Amino acid sequence: MAILDLDDLARNSNTTAPPCHAHAAPASNQRLRQAECKAGDPDPRHHADAEEEEDDELLLKGVRHLCERGGGGITRLPARYVLPPSDRPAAPDHRIGIAGAGGGSGSLIPVIDLARLRAAPPGGQERAAALAELDAACRDYGFFQVVGHGLADGAGGGIAMLDVARRFFDLPFGERARHMSLDIRAAVRYGTSFNQLNDGVLCWRDFLKLVCDDLGAVVPTWPEAPADLREVVSSYARSCRRLFRELMEAALEALGIGGAAAGEVLADCDAGSQMLMVNCFPACPEPELTLGMPPHSDYGFLTVLLQDQVNGLEVRHADRWVLVDPLPGALVVNVGDHFEMYSNGRYKSVLHRVRVNSSRSRISVASLHSLPPARVIGPAPELVDDVKNPRMYMDTDFATFLDYLSSAEGKHKSFLQTRRLTTVPPADTTAS
């Protein structure tokens, strides 16, 4: 649901940041696109516009600035944003509906009622049934929507978070640009695409990255505008961290991991990393040619996604891209690569991407959670045996992840596949 910001990865390494997860379009494709524009449009003003849109300095200012310039926006997609034909988003196969909400045909993304889980007595049948639903969601889909979480209204709520995010992206460009930086160690950074200096194809997204590992130290470095941003975002970040811990506690119980082993993981969750990616996907003049985010899986344990009611998130399920309809008041949660490794493949880190549209801007906030960077992650011993459940992944740590990204394009689930043990038959990746 969100790719780890490559600049943030480099905070803990001297490694040079790699290209983004999107496929790089050869320069010849870009020149062909420009030639097609010129050959098919006799108006010389449009030729000049196409050339201006290719100006690197302009593109580095972000998608919002590109759309706002001159007051009239743009009517054609700059060539740097055009994906190769094989990577462009076709019409959705179908929508994932909401169980019990009259959703679309086909598969239903599970809905987990956290209030029900909280109210169920330990050891009782009701709690066992609720945990079984959570276990099935992580195992079969890698995605679920959470209701009854209590993060909708008030301090630390999603409504306030979406509102302040929208107001930040509505600030004049000069105000937003104050937070643009090449400093890869910055706790706050406003940018566009993933790694716009190196990306072959840019993503139709602007973002505000906020590192949340030590709120007391980083909040004073966050944007001063809007005036309530620091208060609202820090409160929301704390709420997400509490929700992450609660979900991890339930997931460990569903996996059958308890006692000291669960306590150790939960302590690591409390001391672990958190990063907020506040995303803006502006309306796009040619949405069929690009993506807001390319296919990817998340690197950590769990990602908690807050989104407005504009469709955009697609999940790979049963060898199809399916569009997830936002359920009002719900948060979307997905399993990350590290949790798939820890569960020895029982829980699935699923490919997902973001579509854009031609009429409405979309706002989302992804809270990415994982264990401390120095923590070595491998399959839990309780989930491994030599007969039925052989070890599927070798141990890994954050430094190994960084080393891989510095030498290879980290698209799809390529890093996770490098950690698979060759003695284990490859898993069917069509649903993950």
CSV table of C-alpha atoms in Angstrom, one decimal:
chain,number,residue,atom,x,y,z
A,1,MET,CA,0.0,0.0,0.0
A,2,ALA,CA,3.0,2.1,0.3
A,3,ILE,CA,6.6,1.7,-0.7
A,4,LEU,CA,9.2,2.6,1.8
A,5,ASP,CA,10.6,6.0,0.8
A,6,LEU,CA,14.1,5.2,-0.6
A,7,ASP,CA,15.5,8.4,1.0
A,8,ASP,CA,14.4,7.1,4.3
A,9,LEU,CA,16.1,3.8,3.7
A,10,ALA,CA,19.3,5.6,3.2
A,11,ARG,CA,19.1,7.2,6.6
A,12,ASN,CA,20.6,4.1,8.1
A,13,SER,CA,23.1,3.4,5.3
A,14,ASN,CA,25.7,5.1,3.1
A,15,THR,CA,24.2,3.2,0.2
A,16,THR,CA,23.1,5.2,-2.9
A,17,ALA,CA,19.4,5.1,-3.3
A,18,PRO,CA,18.2,2.9,-6.2
A,19,PRO,CA,15.7,3.5,-8.9
A,20,CYS,CA,12.0,3.4,-8.0
A,21,HIS,CA,9.9,0.3,-8.1
A,22,ALA,CA,8.3,1.3,-11.4
A,23,HIS,CA,9.6,-0.1,-14.6
A,24,ALA,CA,11.9,2.3,-16.3
A,25,ALA,CA,10.8,3.4,-19.7
A,26,PRO,CA,13.6,3.4,-22.3
A,27,ALA,CA,14.6,6.8,-23.6
A,28,SER,CA,13.6,5.7,-27.1
A,29,ASN,CA,10.0,5.2,-25.8
A,30,GLN,CA,10.0,8.7,-24.4
A,31,ARG,CA,11.3,10.1,-27.7
A,32,LEU,CA,8.6,8.1,-29.5
A,33,ARG,CA,5.9,9.6,-27.3
A,34,GLN,CA,7.1,13.1,-28.0
A,35,ALA,CA,7.3,12.4,-31.7
A,36,GLU,CA,3.8,11.0,-31.7
A,37,CYS,CA,2.5,14.1,-29.9
A,38,LYS,CA,4.1,16.4,-32.5
A,39,ALA,CA,3.1,14.3,-35.5
A,40,GLY,CA,-0.5,14.1,-34.3
A,41,ASP,CA,-1.1,17.6,-33.2
A,42,PRO,CA,-0.7,20.5,-35.7
A,43,ASP,CA,-1.0,23.2,-33.1
A,44,PRO,CA,2.5,24.5,-32.4
A,45,ARG,CA,1.4,25.7,-28.9
A,46,HIS,CA,0.9,22.1,-27.9
A,47,HIS,CA,4.3,21.2,-29.2
A,48,ALA,CA,5.8,23.9,-27.0
A,49,ASP,CA,3.8,22.6,-24.0
A,50,ALA,CA,5.0,19.1,-24.6
A,51,GLU,CA,8.6,20.3,-24.6
A,52,GLU,CA,8.0,22.4,-21.4
A,53,GLU,CA,6.5,19.4,-19.6
A,54,GLU,CA,9.6,17.5,-20.2
A,55,ASP,CA,11.8,20.1,-18.4
A,56,ASP,CA,13.4,18.2,-15.5
A,57,GLU,CA,13.3,21.2,-13.2
A,58,LEU,CA,9.6,21.5,-13.7
A,59,LEU,CA,9.0,17.8,-13.1
A,60,LEU,CA,11.1,17.9,-9.9
A,61,LYS,CA,8.6,20.4,-8.4
A,62,GLY,CA,6.0,17.7,-8.2
A,63,VAL,CA,2.7,16.7,-9.7
A,64,ARG,CA,0.6,19.3,-7.8
A,65,HIS,CA,2.8,22.1,-9.2
A,66,LEU,CA,2.6,20.7,-12.7
A,67,CYS,CA,-1.2,20.7,-12.5
A,68,GLU,CA,-1.5,24.1,-11.0
A,69,ARG,CA,0.9,26.1,-13.1
A,70,GLY,CA,-0.6,28.8,-15.2
A,71,GLY,CA,-3.9,28.3,-13.4
A,72,GLY,CA,-5.2,26.0,-16.1
A,73,GLY,CA,-3.4,22.8,-15.4
A,74,ILE,CA,-2.3,20.4,-18.1
A,75,THR,CA,-4.3,18.5,-20.7
A,76,ARG,CA,-1.6,16.0,-21.8
A,77,LEU,CA,0.5,13.7,-19.7
A,78,PRO,CA,4.2,14.5,-19.8
A,79,ALA,CA,6.3,11.7,-21.4
A,80,ARG,CA,8.2,11.0,-18.2
A,81,TYR,CA,5.0,9.7,-16.6
A,82,VAL,CA,3.9,7.4,-19.5
A,83,LEU,CA,4.3,3.7,-18.7
A,84,PRO,CA,5.3,1.1,-21.3
A,85,PRO,CA,2.1,-0.4,-22.8
A,86,SER,CA,2.6,-3.7,-20.9
A,87,ASP,CA,2.6,-1.8,-17.5
A,88,ARG,CA,-0.4,0.5,-18.1
A,89,PRO,CA,-3.5,-0.1,-15.9
A,90,ALA,CA,-6.2,-1.9,-17.9
A,91,ALA,CA,-9.8,-1.6,-16.7
A,92,PRO,CA,-10.3,-3.4,-13.4
A,93,ASP,CA,-11.3,-7.0,-13.6
A,94,HIS,CA,-13.9,-6.4,-10.9
A,95,ARG,CA,-14.2,-4.7,-7.5
A,96,ILE,CA,-13.6,-6.4,-4.2
A,97,GLY,CA,-16.8,-5.7,-2.4
A,98,ILE,CA,-17.4,-5.5,1.3
A,99,ALA,CA,-18.8,-8.5,3.1
A,100,GLY,CA,-22.3,-7.8,4.2
A,101,ALA,CA,-22.4,-4.4,2.4
A,102,GLY,CA,-23.8,-5.4,-1.0
A,103,GLY,CA,-20.4,-5.2,-2.6
A,104,GLY,CA,-19.5,-6.2,-6.2
A,105,SER,CA,-19.3,-9.7,-7.5
A,106,GLY,CA,-16.3,-11.9,-6.9
A,107,SER,CA,-14.0,-12.0,-3.9
A,108,LEU,CA,-14.8,-10.0,-0.7
A,109,ILE,CA,-12.0,-8.4,1.3
A,110,PRO,CA,-12.5,-9.4,4.9
A,111,VAL,CA,-13.7,-6.9,7.5
A,112,ILE,CA,-12.4,-7.2,11.0
A,113,ASP,CA,-14.4,-5.7,13.8
A,114,LEU,CA,-11.9,-4.8,16.4
A,115,ALA,CA,-14.6,-3.9,18.9
A,116,ARG,CA,-15.8,-7.5,18.7
A,117,LEU,CA,-12.3,-8.8,19.3
A,118,ARG,CA,-11.8,-6.5,22.3
A,119,ALA,CA,-15.1,-7.6,23.9
A,120,ALA,CA,-14.5,-11.3,23.5
A,121,PRO,CA,-13.3,-13.0,26.7
A,122,PRO,CA,-9.9,-14.7,26.5
A,123,GLY,CA,-10.1,-18.4,25.8
A,124,GLY,CA,-13.8,-18.3,24.8
A,125,GLN,CA,-15.4,-19.4,21.5
A,126,GLU,CA,-16.2,-15.8,20.5
A,127,ARG,CA,-12.6,-14.8,20.7
A,128,ALA,CA,-11.5,-17.9,18.9
A,129,ALA,CA,-13.9,-17.1,16.1
A,130,ALA,CA,-12.7,-13.5,15.8
A,131,LEU,CA,-9.1,-14.6,15.7
A,132,ALA,CA,-9.9,-17.2,13.1
A,133,GLU,CA,-11.3,-14.4,10.9
A,134,LEU,CA,-8.1,-12.4,11.3
A,135,ASP,CA,-5.9,-15.4,10.6
A,136,ALA,CA,-7.9,-16.2,7.4
A,137,ALA,CA,-7.6,-12.5,6.2
A,138,CYS,CA,-3.9,-12.5,6.6
A,139,ARG,CA,-3.4,-15.9,5.1
A,140,ASP,CA,-5.8,-15.7,2.1
A,141,TYR,CA,-5.8,-12.0,1.2
A,142,GLY,CA,-3.0,-10.3,3.0
A,143,PHE,CA,-5.4,-7.3,3.2
A,144,PHE,CA,-8.4,-6.5,5.4
A,145,GLN,CA,-10.4,-3.5,6.5
A,146,VAL,CA,-10.7,-2.7,10.2
A,147,VAL,CA,-13.8,-1.2,11.8
A,148,GLY,CA,-14.5,-0.5,15.5
A,149,HIS,CA,-11.0,0.8,15.8
A,150,GLY,CA,-11.9,4.2,17.4
A,151,LEU,CA,-9.6,6.3,15.2
A,152,ALA,CA,-12.4,8.0,13.2
A,153,ASP,CA,-13.2,11.2,15.2
A,154,GLY,CA,-11.5,13.4,17.8
A,155,ALA,CA,-7.9,13.8,18.7
A,156,GLY,CA,-5.7,11.4,16.7
A,157,GLY,CA,-8.6,10.5,14.4
A,158,GLY,CA,-8.7,9.8,10.7
A,159,ILE,CA,-11.1,12.6,9.8
A,160,ALA,CA,-8.8,15.3,11.3
A,161,MET,CA,-5.7,13.6,9.7
A,162,LEU,CA,-7.3,13.6,6.2
A,163,ASP,CA,-8.4,17.2,6.7
A,164,VAL,CA,-4.9,18.5,7.6
A,165,ALA,CA,-3.3,16.5,4.9
A,166,ARG,CA,-5.6,18.0,2.3
A,167,ARG,CA,-4.9,21.5,3.6
A,168,PHE,CA,-1.2,20.9,3.5
A,169,PHE,CA,-1.3,19.9,-0.2
A,170,ASP,CA,-3.5,23.0,-0.8
A,171,LEU,CA,-0.8,25.3,0.4
A,172,PRO,CA,0.9,27.6,-2.1
A,173,PHE,CA,3.8,25.8,-3.8
A,174,GLY,CA,6.4,28.1,-2.1
A,175,GLU,CA,5.2,26.9,1.3
A,176,ARG,CA,5.3,23.2,0.3
A,177,ALA,CA,8.7,23.7,-1.4
A,178,ARG,CA,10.2,24.7,1.9
A,179,HIS,CA,10.3,21.0,2.8
A,180,MET,CA,11.9,19.8,-0.5
A,181,SER,CA,15.4,18.7,0.2
A,182,LEU,CA,18.2,16.4,-1.1
A,183,ASP,CA,19.1,15.6,2.5
A,184,ILE,CA,18.4,11.9,2.7
A,185,ARG,CA,18.5,12.1,6.6
A,186,ALA,CA,15.7,14.6,6.9
A,187,ALA,CA,13.0,13.5,9.2
A,188,VAL,CA,10.5,15.4,7.0
A,189,ARG,CA,10.6,15.7,3.2
A,190,TYR,CA,8.2,16.8,0.6
A,191,GLY,CA,8.7,15.1,-2.8
A,192,THR,CA,7.2,13.5,-5.8
A,193,SER,CA,7.3,10.0,-7.4
A,194,PHE,CA,9.7,7.7,-5.4
A,195,ASN,CA,13.2,8.8,-6.4
A,196,GLN,CA,12.6,11.4,-9.0
A,197,LEU,CA,16.2,12.1,-9.8
A,198,ASN,CA,16.7,8.5,-11.0
A,199,ASP,CA,13.3,7.2,-12.0
A,200,GLY,CA,12.9,6.3,-15.6
A,201,VAL,CA,9.1,6.7,-15.3
A,202,LEU,CA,7.7,9.0,-12.7
A,203,CYS,CA,4.7,8.2,-10.5
A,204,TRP,CA,1.7,10.5,-10.4
A,205,ARG,CA,2.0,11.2,-6.7
A,206,ASP,CA,3.3,13.9,-4.4
A,207,PHE,CA,4.1,12.9,-0.8
A,208,LEU,CA,5.0,14.3,2.6
A,209,LYS,CA,7.3,11.9,4.5
A,210,LEU,CA,7.3,12.1,8.3
A,211,VAL,CA,9.6,9.8,10.3
A,212,CYS,CA,7.9,9.0,13.6
A,213,ASP,CA,10.4,6.9,15.5
A,214,ASP,CA,11.0,9.5,18.2
A,215,LEU,CA,8.2,12.0,18.1
A,216,GLY,CA,9.6,14.2,20.8
A,217,ALA,CA,12.7,14.8,18.7
A,218,VAL,CA,11.2,15.0,15.2
A,219,VAL,CA,7.9,16.9,15.6
A,220,PRO,CA,9.6,20.3,15.9
A,221,THR,CA,11.1,19.7,12.5
A,222,TRP,CA,7.7,19.1,10.8
A,223,PRO,CA,5.9,21.7,8.7
A,224,GLU,CA,4.6,24.7,10.7
A,225,ALA,CA,1.7,25.1,8.2
A,226,PRO,CA,-1.1,24.3,8.5
A,227,ALA,CA,-1.0,25.6,12.1
A,228,ASP,CA,-2.5,22.4,13.5
A,229,LEU,CA,-0.5,19.9,11.4
A,230,ARG,CA,2.1,19.0,14.1
A,231,GLU,CA,-0.6,18.4,16.8
A,232,VAL,CA,-3.0,16.5,14.5
A,233,VAL,CA,-0.3,14.3,12.8
A,234,SER,CA,1.6,13.4,16.0
A,235,SER,CA,-1.6,12.4,17.7
A,236,TYR,CA,-2.7,10.3,14.7
A,237,ALA,CA,0.8,8.7,14.6
A,238,ARG,CA,0.5,7.6,18.3
A,239,SER,CA,-3.0,6.2,17.6
A,240,CYS,CA,-1.6,4.2,14.7
A,241,ARG,CA,1.2,2.8,16.8
A,242,ARG,CA,-1.3,1.7,19.4
A,243,LEU,CA,-3.4,0.0,16.8
A,244,PHE,CA,-0.4,-1.7,15.2
A,245,ARG,CA,0.5,-3.2,18.6
A,246,GLU,CA,-3.0,-4.4,19.2
A,247,LEU,CA,-3.2,-6.0,15.8
A,248,MET,CA,0.2,-7.6,16.2
A,249,GLU,CA,-0.9,-9.0,19.6
A,250,ALA,CA,-4.0,-10.5,18.1
A,251,ALA,CA,-2.1,-11.9,15.0
A,252,LEU,CA,0.5,-13.6,17.2
A,253,GLU,CA,-2.3,-15.2,19.2
A,254,ALA,CA,-3.9,-16.3,15.9
A,255,LEU,CA,-0.6,-17.8,14.8
A,256,GLY,CA,-0.4,-19.8,18.1
A,257,ILE,CA,2.6,-17.8,19.4
A,258,GLY,CA,2.4,-16.8,23.1
A,259,GLY,CA,4.4,-16.5,26.2
A,260,ALA,CA,7.9,-15.2,26.1
A,261,ALA,CA,8.2,-15.4,22.3
A,262,ALA,CA,5.1,-13.2,21.8
A,263,GLY,CA,6.4,-10.8,24.5
A,264,GLU,CA,9.7,-10.4,22.7
A,265,VAL,CA,8.1,-9.5,19.4
A,266,LEU,CA,5.6,-7.1,21.1
A,267,ALA,CA,8.5,-5.4,22.9
A,268,ASP,CA,10.2,-5.0,19.5
A,269,CYS,CA,7.0,-3.5,18.1
A,270,ASP,CA,6.9,-1.0,20.9
A,271,ALA,CA,10.5,0.0,20.1
A,272,GLY,CA,10.2,-0.4,16.3
A,273,SER,CA,10.1,1.9,13.4
A,274,GLN,CA,7.2,4.0,12.1
A,275,MET,CA,6.9,6.3,9.1
A,276,LEU,CA,3.9,8.2,7.8
A,277,MET,CA,3.6,8.7,4.0
A,278,VAL,CA,1.0,11.3,3.4
A,279,ASN,CA,0.0,11.0,-0.3
A,280,CYS,CA,-1.7,13.2,-2.8
A,281,PHE,CA,-2.7,11.7,-6.2
A,282,PRO,CA,-4.0,14.7,-8.2
A,283,ALA,CA,-6.6,14.3,-11.0
A,284,CYS,CA,-4.7,13.1,-14.1
A,285,PRO,CA,-5.3,14.2,-17.7
A,286,GLU,CA,-4.6,10.7,-19.1
A,287,PRO,CA,-5.0,8.2,-16.2
A,288,GLU,CA,-4.9,5.2,-18.5
A,289,LEU,CA,-1.2,5.8,-19.2
A,290,THR,CA,0.2,6.0,-15.7
A,291,LEU,CA,-0.1,4.9,-12.1
A,292,GLY,CA,0.0,6.8,-8.8
A,293,MET,CA,2.1,3.9,-7.3
A,294,PRO,CA,3.4,0.9,-9.2
A,295,PRO,CA,2.9,-2.7,-8.1
A,296,HIS,CA,4.8,-3.4,-4.9
A,297,SER,CA,4.6,-5.1,-1.6
A,298,ASP,CA,5.5,-3.3,1.7
A,299,TYR,CA,8.7,-4.1,3.5
A,300,GLY,CA,7.7,-4.2,7.1
A,301,PHE,CA,5.3,-6.1,9.4
A,302,LEU,CA,2.0,-4.2,9.0
A,303,THR,CA,0.8,-1.1,7.1
A,304,VAL,CA,-2.2,0.9,8.3
A,305,LEU,CA,-3.8,2.9,5.5
A,306,LEU,CA,-6.2,5.8,5.9
A,307,GLN,CA,-7.9,7.0,2.8
A,308,ASP,CA,-10.6,9.3,1.6
A,309,GLN,CA,-13.6,7.9,-0.3
A,310,VAL,CA,-12.0,8.2,-3.8
A,311,ASN,CA,-11.2,4.8,-5.3
A,312,GLY,CA,-7.6,4.0,-6.3
A,313,LEU,CA,-6.2,1.1,-4.3
A,314,GLU,CA,-5.9,-2.2,-6.3
A,315,VAL,CA,-4.9,-5.5,-4.8
A,316,ARG,CA,-3.5,-8.5,-6.7
A,317,HIS,CA,-5.8,-11.5,-5.9
A,318,ALA,CA,-6.4,-14.7,-7.7
A,319,ASP,CA,-4.2,-13.5,-10.6
A,320,ARG,CA,-6.3,-10.4,-11.1
A,321,TRP,CA,-6.1,-6.7,-10.2
A,322,VAL,CA,-9.1,-5.8,-8.2
A,323,LEU,CA,-10.2,-2.4,-7.0
A,324,VAL,CA,-10.9,-2.0,-3.3
A,325,ASP,CA,-13.9,0.1,-2.5
A,326,PRO,CA,-13.3,2.2,0.7
A,327,LEU,CA,-15.6,1.3,3.5
A,328,PRO,CA,-16.7,4.5,5.3
A,329,GLY,CA,-14.8,4.8,8.6
A,330,ALA,CA,-12.6,1.8,8.0
A,331,LEU,CA,-8.8,1.5,7.9
A,332,VAL,CA,-7.1,-0.8,5.4
A,333,VAL,CA,-4.4,-3.0,6.9
A,334,ASN,CA,-2.0,-5.2,4.9
A,335,VAL,CA,0.8,-7.7,5.7
A,336,GLY,CA,4.3,-6.7,4.8
A,337,ASP,CA,7.3,-8.8,3.7
A,338,HIS,CA,8.8,-9.1,7.2
A,339,PHE,CA,5.6,-10.6,8.5
A,340,GLU,CA,5.4,-13.1,5.7
A,341,MET,CA,8.9,-14.1,6.6
A,342,TYR,CA,8.2,-14.3,10.3
A,343,SER,CA,5.0,-16.4,9.7
A,344,ASN,CA,7.1,-18.7,7.4
A,345,GLY,CA,4.8,-18.0,4.5
A,346,ARG,CA,1.5,-18.4,6.3
A,347,TYR,CA,0.6,-14.7,6.1
A,348,LYS,CA,0.9,-13.1,2.6
A,349,SER,CA,2.6,-9.9,1.7
A,350,VAL,CA,0.4,-9.0,-1.3
A,351,LEU,CA,1.1,-6.9,-4.4
A,352,HIS,CA,-0.9,-3.7,-4.6
A,353,ARG,CA,-0.8,-0.5,-6.7
A,354,VAL,CA,-2.7,2.8,-7.0
A,355,ARG,CA,-4.7,4.0,-9.9
A,356,VAL,CA,-5.4,7.6,-10.6
A,357,ASN,CA,-8.5,9.2,-12.3
A,358,SER,CA,-9.3,12.2,-14.4
A,359,SER,CA,-11.7,14.0,-12.2
A,360,ARG,CA,-10.8,13.8,-8.5
A,361,SER,CA,-7.7,14.1,-6.4
A,362,ARG,CA,-7.2,11.3,-3.8
A,363,ILE,CA,-5.6,11.6,-0.4
A,364,SER,CA,-4.2,8.7,1.6
A,365,VAL,CA,-2.0,8.3,4.7
A,366,ALA,CA,0.1,5.1,5.1
A,367,SER,CA,1.6,4.3,8.5
A,368,LEU,CA,4.3,1.8,7.9
A,369,HIS,CA,5.4,-0.3,11.0
A,370,SER,CA,8.2,-2.7,11.5
A,371,LEU,CA,10.6,-3.9,14.1
A,372,PRO,CA,13.9,-2.0,15.0
A,373,PRO,CA,16.4,-1.9,12.1
A,374,ALA,CA,18.9,-4.0,13.9
A,375,ARG,CA,16.4,-6.8,14.6
A,376,VAL,CA,17.2,-10.0,12.6
A,377,ILE,CA,13.9,-11.4,11.2
A,378,GLY,CA,13.3,-15.0,10.2
A,379,PRO,CA,10.6,-17.6,10.6
A,380,ALA,CA,9.3,-18.1,14.1
A,381,PRO,CA,10.6,-21.4,15.5
A,382,GLU,CA,7.0,-22.3,16.6
A,383,LEU,CA,5.9,-22.3,12.9
A,384,VAL,CA,8.7,-24.5,11.6
A,385,ASP,CA,9.2,-28.2,11.6
A,386,ASP,CA,11.1,-30.5,9.3
A,387,VAL,CA,8.1,-32.5,8.1
A,388,LYS,CA,5.1,-30.4,7.4
A,389,ASN,CA,6.4,-26.8,7.6
A,390,PRO,CA,10.1,-26.6,6.6
A,391,ARG,CA,11.8,-23.2,6.9
A,392,MET,CA,10.9,-21.1,3.8
A,393,TYR,CA,13.0,-18.0,4.4
A,394,MET,CA,16.5,-17.3,5.5
A,395,ASP,CA,17.1,-14.7,8.3
A,396,THR,CA,17.4,-11.2,7.2
A,397,ASP,CA,17.9,-7.7,8.6
A,398,PHE,CA,17.5,-4.1,7.4
A,399,ALA,CA,21.0,-3.8,6.1
A,400,THR,CA,20.5,-6.8,3.8
A,401,PHE,CA,17.4,-5.1,2.5
A,402,LEU,CA,19.3,-1.9,1.8
A,403,ASP,CA,22.2,-3.8,0.1
A,404,TYR,CA,19.7,-5.5,-2.2
A,405,LEU,CA,18.0,-2.3,-3.1
A,406,SER,CA,21.3,-0.7,-4.0
A,407,SER,CA,22.0,-3.3,-6.6
A,408,ALA,CA,18.6,-4.2,-8.1
A,409,GLU,CA,15.3,-2.7,-9.0
A,410,GLY,CA,13.0,-3.5,-6.1
A,411,LYS,CA,9.8,-3.9,-8.0
A,412,HIS,CA,7.1,-6.5,-7.2
A,413,LYS,CA,8.2,-8.9,-4.5
A,414,SER,CA,11.8,-9.4,-5.8
A,415,PHE,CA,13.5,-8.9,-2.4
A,416,LEU,CA,11.3,-11.3,-0.6
A,417,GLN,CA,12.0,-13.9,-3.3
A,418,THR,CA,15.7,-13.6,-2.8
A,419,ARG,CA,15.2,-14.6,0.9
A,420,ARG,CA,13.4,-17.8,0.0
A,421,LEU,CA,15.4,-21.0,0.5
A,422,THR,CA,16.0,-22.8,-2.8
A,423,THR,CA,15.0,-26.2,-1.2
A,424,VAL,CA,11.4,-25.0,-0.9
A,425,PRO,CA,9.3,-25.0,-4.0
A,426,PRO,CA,8.4,-21.4,-5.1
A,427,ALA,CA,5.0,-20.3,-3.8
A,428,ASP,CA,2.2,-19.4,-6.1
A,429,THR,CA,2.6,-15.6,-6.4
A,430,THR,CA,-0.7,-14.9,-8.2
A,431,ALA,CA,-2.5,-14.2,-5.0
A,432,SER,CA,0.5,-12.6,-3.2
